[in-house]
Amino acid sequence: MTDIERHSYDVVVIGAGGSGLRAAIEARLRGKKTAIISKSLFGKAHTVMAEGGAAAAMGNANSRDNSQVHFRDTMRGGKFLNNWRMAELHANEAPDRVWELEAWGAVFDRTKDGKISQRNFGGHEYPRLAHVGDRTGLEMIRTLQQKVVALQQEDAVSHGDPEAMIKVFAETTITRLVKDGDRIAGAFGYVRDSGSFILFEAPAVVLATGGIGKTYKVTSNSWEYTGDGHALALLAGAKLLNMEFVQLHPTGMVWPPSVKGLLVTESVRGDGGVLRNSEGKRFMFNYVPDVFRAQYAETEEEADGWYADPENNRRPPELLPRDEVARSINSEVKAGRGSEHDGVFLDIASRLPAEEILRRLPSMCVQFKELADVDITKEPMEVGPTCHYVMGGVEVDPDTAAAAVPGLFAAGEVSGGMHGSNRLGGNSLSDLLVFGRRAGIGAADYLDGLTARPAIAQADLEAAAAEASAPLERPGGENPYTVHAELQDIMTNLVGLIRVETEMKQALAELEKLRERVLTVGAAGGRGYNPGWHLALDLRNMLIVAECVALAALERQESRGGHARDDFPQMSPEWRKVNLICTLDGDRVHLSRQPMKPMRPDLLARFDRDELKKYLTPDELPAPVTPEEKH
Amino acid sequence: MGYQAQLRIWRGDAGRGDLADYKVEVNEGEVVLDVLHRLQATQAGDLAIRWNCKAGKCGSCSMEINGRPRLACMTRMSTFGENETLTITPMRTFPVIRDLVTDVSFNYAKAREIPSFTPDPATKPGEFRMQQVDVNRSQEFRKCIECFLCQNTCHVIRDHTENEGAFAGPRFLMRIAELEMHPADTADRREIAQDDFGLGLCNITKCCTEVCPEHIKITDNALIPMKERVAGRKYDPLVWLGSKIGRRQVKDTPKVPGKK
Ligand SMILES: Cc1cc2nc3c(=O)[nH]c(=O)nc-3n(C[C@H](O)[C@H](O)[C@H](O)COP(=O)(O)OP(=O)(O)OC[C@H]3O[C@@H](n4cnc5c(N)ncnc54)[C@H](O)[C@@H]3O)c2cc1C
Ligand code: SF4
Ligand code: SF4
Ligand code: FES
């Protein structure tokens, strides 16, 4: 039998990004012995790449901002498909979570009166994003990392061992969750450097594994984003929600090819940058959809006036939610008004003095200078849509982050619901903190209610070990890198920004063929730090996730947020009432419909009835207010 | 464009290894990491590389390219001649795990010895008030992506493993400076900077600053000012207490213990 290193914990958090670290900190603060597992080194998780900021209605930049306004913006951005309870909790709790980071050592940019500065972003009515230049994710991850270290220092004093209560297992990958009957019992995986197997016995597991971007070819995401958590959850019997909603960020780099997809932060537009086509026109004025007409400027003068005087001017259309901007860019390029490399121009050079650009957007300056030979203080950038974020994910209870499987929790990008059909920029970093903490509490409370620890069956371990070893036993098998590239092509070409039935059916047929090949991929070389082997194992997850996205996208016959159909271009109030659920049936993805829970009346009342009409069916609308009641 | 580049890459593990020759296609605009990825995908599926963001933001892809410590994802192939052979080796200061991947746990151990941010317990979350000018310096240091290239370069440990116990390296001396310059921090780490973390071993050669991909002025802005503060404290602690007087703890903050 294979050698397996065993560890026993109360809570195992899979993922060391913002949500995982915040969950682990909370579990440890509540006295639970906690392990943090991460595919990469500590402090390098994908969150490190976030640029623009964390949205929280602290009201530092505009005192009119508050959590009710934030809630409204979030629901609008998600086109009302959001889990409204999550959107509510998120808006309410985000300020406390950001302030807490500051108390743990984060050094945000400041306002004149010494508070945390807040910047504008698409879809947010007021300047709302707490930020540090354009490297906010780095600040967040480093602060949480340093908070984990601070807790370990306390434990060194009280327990004589810094790792007594919270320990990081870096460069360790989980390939299976293990169960005892219907409950979670632990997590199984391998250690990258040695290739040896490792088992964490734990009654509670928090998934915080991030997204799925590596199933697409043009993406802003890193290699970690292979949908592991999504697949692990399905394999363990949990449900995925609304996987058809994949966000394409409107501004990725398009040239040179080696950096295609790399993110150009939305802060460029938040700080005054504008989009132009090859004719030099600010084309976004032509693309303001009806639902947003009232909130966006109609002339350049009004749009430009907004930065200094937001009370008397409406917002520039460049700051529409991301799905709108991405589709508009796509239309301009299709109409032949794109740039040389099939993008459009993003111009900050003519809008701000060079020193100001250097101060506010330092990493963008370096990124373009060093990777594309473009000086953004002098010339416009060429940009186009890039796969950025998955709104769909593990269905969870909003308050406790609990998934359908007892003992399983999920937070951050791997969870679903919070962002509806489209996420607003800045709402992820705050989501990580709010629901990371809630997952930590959820897991701790779950443990407190347990009477016996679950047990793990030897046969399950043998099966997990055999599955993980398989590619190494096929050294002459198919090249995993080739299969991965084909999978990315299928998803990018056939289930991309604009979708149509025939192409999605073709995608499903091609994925079906890939399924056989994934089972035959092999890895040459040994067990120690062997990336070919690691990728071979990731392919299982990417394939499952790709099937979920394609199936759900084919099913939803409307266009909404991150799901745009050429054959069903309208948004449909009937479809708004439907959540699409993926489960696993043997090795097959099974899709079903689940009704959306009606929004609580007091939350509905935060919107104008006329606005609600654009999203809801007549029978869902609140009764019209009679004139007497109004006064 | 498009040409075949000659690469010599160190392949091996903790035990032994050697340089191996490869020919790999290069296209316009590519960085060294792109070429290593192509090599992985087409010829050497098990080539071990550490990387994550491919955008110079995570500090994972540190290695030595023609002997120079660099991030592979931010090193353009166009900086080398098409006929030049590129020699790519792992960071020399840290033990090799496999190929280009090294064991950087030394750094995490040092990080854990430095007393953490210690605000005044009376200041509640949300109540911090700090001016931008007062946080600029700490923010500069917090740009650090922990690529550990400075740690790899500093001669105090690069050629002298025996110093590893007594010297935290530029990255972590800078972390101490960052906390000391944080307007809301109340601990005093000057004594341990000198005695436990080896500030005195630094002879301000600035090699660390030269390799920092974030262009942080490690030596000028962190190490030299820390040295001045440590020296100043020897005869007049009040000079340094300055504006923070009354909030600083009277006692020196001790180094944090490890496993007993
Ligand atoms: C370039 C870029 C810029 C962005 N900017 C912003 C922004 O300004 N504001 C904003 O709100 N959002 C932004 N986002 C989105 C946001 O950064 C992410 O959604 C968020 O960081 C995800 O965090 P997370 O905690 O869910 O997971 P991550 O930070 O991605 O962490 C996932 C963790 O899970 C681990 N993991 C995954 N699979 C396994 C496995 N099988 N075994 C063990 N460990 C595993 C990984 O190693 C990693 O530690 C940006 C995203 C990108 C790509
Ligand atoms: S300046 Fe000091 S820390 Fe930096 S490389 Fe030289 S000796 Fe090392
Ligand atoms: S200070 Fe610079 S060189 Fe040193 S670890 Fe940080 S980013 Fe890297
Ligand atoms: S891969 Fe992140 S810095 Fe190079």
Coordinates of N, CA and C in Angstrom, one line a residue, chain B residues 39-155:
Chain B
L39 N 9.2 25.0 -23.9 CA 10.1 23.9 -23.7 C 9.4 22.8 -22.9
Q40 N 8.7 23.2 -21.9 CA 7.9 22.2 -21.1 C 6.9 21.5 -21.9
A41 N 6.2 22.3 -22.7 CA 5.0 21.7 -23.5 C 5.5 20.8 -24.6
T42 N 6.7 21.1 -25.1 CA 7.1 20.3 -26.3 C 8.3 19.3 -26.1
Q43 N 9.2 19.6 -25.2 CA 10.4 18.8 -25.1 C 10.6 18.2 -23.7
A44 N 10.3 19.0 -22.7 CA 10.7 18.6 -21.3 C 9.5 18.8 -20.3
G45 N 8.5 17.9 -20.5 CA 7.3 18.1 -19.7 C 7.5 18.1 -18.2
D46 N 8.6 17.6 -17.7 CA 8.8 17.6 -16.3 C 9.8 18.7 -15.8
L47 N 10.1 19.6 -16.7 CA 11.0 20.7 -16.2 C 10.3 21.5 -15.1
A48 N 11.0 21.5 -13.9 CA 10.4 22.2 -12.8 C 10.7 23.7 -12.8
I49 N 9.7 24.5 -12.8 CA 9.8 26.0 -12.8 C 8.7 26.4 -11.8
R50 N 9.0 27.5 -11.0 CA 8.0 28.0 -10.2 C 7.5 29.3 -10.8
W51 N 6.2 29.5 -11.0 CA 5.7 30.7 -11.6 C 4.2 30.8 -11.2
N52 N 3.6 31.9 -11.4 CA 2.2 32.1 -11.0 C 1.5 33.1 -11.9
C53 N 1.9 34.4 -11.7 CA 1.2 35.5 -12.3 C 1.6 35.8 -13.7
K54 N 2.8 35.5 -14.1 CA 3.4 35.9 -15.4 C 3.2 37.4 -15.6
A55 N 3.3 38.2 -14.6 CA 3.1 39.6 -14.8 C 4.0 40.4 -13.8
G56 N 5.0 39.7 -13.2 CA 5.8 40.5 -12.2 C 5.2 40.9 -10.9
K57 N 4.1 40.1 -10.6 CA 3.4 40.6 -9.4 C 3.5 39.6 -8.2
C58 N 3.9 38.4 -8.5 CA 3.8 37.4 -7.3 C 5.2 37.0 -6.8
G59 N 6.2 37.3 -7.6 CA 7.6 37.0 -7.2 C 7.9 35.5 -7.1
S60 N 7.3 34.7 -8.0 CA 7.6 33.2 -7.9 C 8.7 32.8 -8.8
C61 N 8.9 33.5 -9.9 CA 9.7 33.0 -11.0 C 11.2 33.4 -11.0
S62 N 11.7 33.6 -9.8 CA 13.1 34.1 -9.6 C 14.1 33.0 -10.1
M63 N 15.0 33.4 -10.8 CA 16.1 32.5 -11.2 C 17.3 33.3 -11.7
E64 N 18.4 32.6 -12.1 CA 19.5 33.4 -12.6 C 19.7 33.2 -14.1
I65 N 19.6 34.3 -14.9 CA 19.7 34.2 -16.3 C 21.0 34.8 -16.7
N66 N 21.9 34.0 -17.3 CA 23.2 34.4 -17.6 C 23.9 35.0 -16.4
G67 N 23.6 34.3 -15.3 CA 24.3 34.7 -14.0 C 23.6 35.9 -13.3
R68 N 22.6 36.5 -13.9 CA 22.0 37.6 -13.3 C 20.6 37.2 -12.6
P69 N 20.5 37.6 -11.3 CA 19.2 37.2 -10.7 C 18.0 38.0 -11.3
R70 N 17.0 37.3 -11.8 CA 15.9 38.0 -12.4 C 14.6 37.3 -12.3
L71 N 13.5 38.0 -12.6 CA 12.2 37.3 -12.8 C 12.1 36.9 -14.2
A72 N 11.8 35.6 -14.4 CA 11.8 35.1 -15.8 C 10.6 35.7 -16.6
C73 N 9.5 36.1 -15.9 CA 8.4 36.6 -16.6 C 8.5 38.0 -17.0
M74 N 9.6 38.7 -16.5 CA 9.7 40.1 -16.8 C 11.0 40.3 -17.6
T75 N 11.6 39.2 -18.1 CA 12.9 39.3 -18.8 C 12.6 39.0 -20.3
R76 N 12.6 40.1 -21.1 CA 12.3 39.9 -22.5 C 13.4 39.2 -23.2
M77 N 13.0 38.3 -24.1 CA 14.0 37.6 -24.9 C 14.8 38.6 -25.8
S78 N 14.1 39.7 -26.2 CA 14.8 40.7 -27.0 C 16.0 41.4 -26.4
T79 N 16.1 41.2 -25.0 CA 17.3 41.8 -24.4 C 18.6 40.9 -24.7
F80 N 18.4 39.8 -25.3 CA 19.6 39.0 -25.7 C 19.7 38.8 -27.2
G81 N 20.9 38.6 -27.6 CA 21.1 38.4 -29.1 C 20.5 37.1 -29.5
E82 N 20.1 37.0 -30.8 CA 19.5 35.7 -31.3 C 20.5 34.6 -31.3
N83 N 21.8 34.9 -31.4 CA 22.8 33.9 -31.4 C 23.4 33.6 -30.0
E84 N 23.0 34.4 -29.1 CA 23.5 34.2 -27.7 C 22.9 33.0 -27.1
T85 N 23.8 32.2 -26.4 CA 23.2 31.1 -25.6 C 22.8 31.6 -24.2
L86 N 21.6 31.3 -23.8 CA 21.1 31.7 -22.5 C 21.4 30.6 -21.5
T87 N 22.1 31.0 -20.4 CA 22.3 30.0 -19.4 C 21.3 30.3 -18.2
I88 N 20.5 29.3 -17.9 CA 19.5 29.6 -16.9 C 19.7 28.6 -15.7
T89 N 19.9 29.2 -14.6 CA 20.2 28.3 -13.4 C 19.3 28.8 -12.2
P90 N 19.1 27.9 -11.2 CA 18.3 28.3 -10.1 C 19.0 29.3 -9.2
M91 N 18.3 30.0 -8.3 CA 19.0 31.0 -7.4 C 20.0 30.2 -6.6
R92 N 21.2 30.8 -6.5 CA 22.3 30.0 -6.0 C 22.3 29.9 -4.5
T93 N 21.8 30.9 -3.8 CA 21.9 31.0 -2.4 C 21.0 29.9 -1.7
F94 N 19.9 29.5 -2.4 CA 19.0 28.6 -1.7 C 19.2 27.2 -2.2
P95 N 18.9 26.2 -1.4 CA 19.1 24.8 -1.8 C 18.1 24.4 -3.0
V96 N 18.6 23.7 -3.9 CA 17.8 23.3 -5.0 C 16.8 22.2 -4.6
I97 N 15.6 22.3 -5.1 CA 14.6 21.2 -4.9 C 14.7 20.4 -6.2
R98 N 14.4 21.0 -7.3 CA 14.6 20.4 -8.6 C 14.7 21.5 -9.7
D99 N 15.5 21.2 -10.7 CA 15.7 22.1 -11.8 C 15.8 23.6 -11.4
L100 N 14.8 24.4 -11.7 CA 15.0 25.8 -11.4 C 14.2 26.2 -10.1
V101 N 13.8 25.2 -9.4 CA 13.0 25.5 -8.2 C 13.9 25.3 -6.9
T102 N 13.9 26.3 -6.1 CA 14.7 26.2 -4.9 C 13.9 26.2 -3.6
D103 N 14.5 25.8 -2.5 CA 13.9 25.8 -1.2 C 14.1 27.1 -0.5
V104 N 13.0 28.0 -0.5 CA 13.2 29.3 0.0 C 12.6 29.4 1.5
S105 N 12.5 28.3 2.2 CA 11.9 28.3 3.5 C 12.7 29.2 4.5
F106 N 14.0 29.4 4.3 CA 14.8 30.3 5.1 C 14.1 31.6 5.3
N107 N 13.5 32.1 4.2 CA 12.9 33.4 4.2 C 11.6 33.4 5.1
Y108 N 10.9 32.4 5.0 CA 9.7 32.3 5.8 C 10.0 32.2 7.3
A109 N 11.1 31.5 7.6 CA 11.5 31.4 9.0 C 11.9 32.7 9.5
K110 N 12.7 33.5 8.8 CA 13.1 34.8 9.2 C 11.9 35.7 9.4
A111 N 10.9 35.7 8.5 CA 9.7 36.5 8.6 C 9.0 36.3 10.0
R112 N 9.1 35.1 10.4 CA 8.3 34.7 11.6 C 9.1 35.2 12.9
E113 N 10.3 35.6 12.8 CA 11.0 36.0 14.0 C 10.8 37.5 14.3
I114 N 10.4 38.2 13.3 CA 10.2 39.7 13.5 C 8.9 40.0 14.2
P115 N 9.0 40.8 15.3 CA 7.8 41.1 16.0 C 6.8 41.8 15.0
S116 N 5.6 41.4 15.0 CA 4.6 41.9 14.1 C 4.2 43.3 14.4
F117 N 3.3 43.8 13.5 CA 2.8 45.2 13.6 C 2.1 45.3 15.0
T118 N 2.4 46.3 15.7 CA 1.9 46.4 17.1 C 1.3 47.8 17.3
P119 N 0.0 47.9 16.9 CA -0.7 49.2 17.1 C -1.0 49.5 18.5
D120 N -1.3 50.7 18.9 CA -1.8 51.0 20.2 C -3.2 50.3 20.4
P121 N -3.3 49.4 21.4 CA -4.6 48.7 21.5 C -5.8 49.6 21.7
A122 N -5.5 50.9 22.1 CA -6.6 51.8 22.3 C -7.2 52.3 20.9
T123 N -6.5 52.1 19.8 CA -7.0 52.5 18.5 C -7.8 51.4 18.0
K124 N -9.1 51.7 17.8 CA -10.0 50.6 17.2 C -10.0 50.6 15.7
P125 N -10.3 49.5 15.1 CA -10.4 49.4 13.6 C -11.3 50.6 13.1
G126 N -10.9 51.3 12.1 CA -11.7 52.4 11.6 C -11.3 53.7 12.2
E127 N -10.5 53.7 13.2 CA -10.1 54.9 13.9 C -8.7 55.4 13.5
F128 N -8.0 54.6 12.7 CA -6.6 55.0 12.3 C -6.7 56.3 11.4
R129 N -5.9 57.3 11.7 CA -5.8 58.4 10.9 C -4.3 58.6 10.6
M130 N -4.0 58.5 9.3 CA -2.6 58.7 8.9 C -2.5 59.5 7.6
Q131 N -1.5 60.4 7.6 CA -1.4 61.2 6.4 C -0.6 60.4 5.3
Q132 N -0.9 60.7 4.0 CA -0.2 60.0 2.9 C 1.3 60.2 3.1
V133 N 1.8 61.4 3.4 CA 3.2 61.6 3.4 C 3.8 60.7 4.5
D134 N 3.1 60.4 5.6 CA 3.7 59.6 6.6 C 3.7 58.1 6.3
V135 N 2.9 57.7 5.3 CA 2.9 56.3 5.0 C 3.6 56.0 3.7
N136 N 4.1 57.0 3.0 CA 4.8 56.8 1.7 C 5.9 55.8 1.9
R137 N 6.7 55.9 2.9 CA 7.9 55.1 3.1 C 7.5 53.6 3.3
S138 N 6.6 53.4 4.2 CA 6.2 52.0 4.5 C 5.6 51.4 3.2
Q139 N 4.8 52.2 2.5 CA 4.2 51.7 1.3 C 5.3 51.3 0.3
E140 N 6.3 52.1 0.2 CA 7.4 51.7 -0.8 C 7.9 50.3 -0.4
F141 N 8.1 50.1 0.8 CA 8.7 48.8 1.2 C 7.6 47.7 1.0
R142 N 6.4 48.0 1.2 CA 5.3 47.0 1.0 C 5.0 46.7 -0.4
K143 N 5.7 47.4 -1.3 CA 5.6 46.9 -2.7 C 6.3 45.6 -3.0
C144 N 7.1 45.2 -2.0 CA 7.9 44.0 -2.1 C 7.1 42.8 -2.5
I145 N 7.4 42.1 -3.5 CA 6.7 40.9 -3.9 C 7.3 39.6 -3.4
E146 N 8.3 39.7 -2.5 CA 8.9 38.5 -1.9 C 9.4 37.6 -3.0
C147 N 10.2 38.1 -4.0 CA 10.8 37.3 -5.0 C 12.1 36.7 -4.4
F148 N 12.6 37.3 -3.3 CA 13.8 36.9 -2.7 C 15.1 37.0 -3.5
L149 N 15.0 37.8 -4.6 CA 16.2 38.0 -5.4 C 17.2 38.8 -4.6
C150 N 16.8 39.7 -3.8 CA 17.8 40.5 -3.0 C 18.4 39.6 -2.0
Q151 N 17.7 38.7 -1.4 CA 18.2 37.7 -0.5 C 19.2 36.8 -1.1
N152 N 18.9 36.4 -2.4 CA 19.8 35.6 -3.2 C 21.1 36.3 -3.5
T153 N 21.0 37.6 -3.7 CA 22.2 38.4 -4.2 C 23.1 38.8 -3.1
C154 N 22.6 39.1 -1.9 CA 23.4 39.7 -0.8 C 24.6 38.8 -0.5
H155 N 25.8 39.4 -0.6 CA 27.0 38.5 -0.4 C 27.1 38.0 1.0

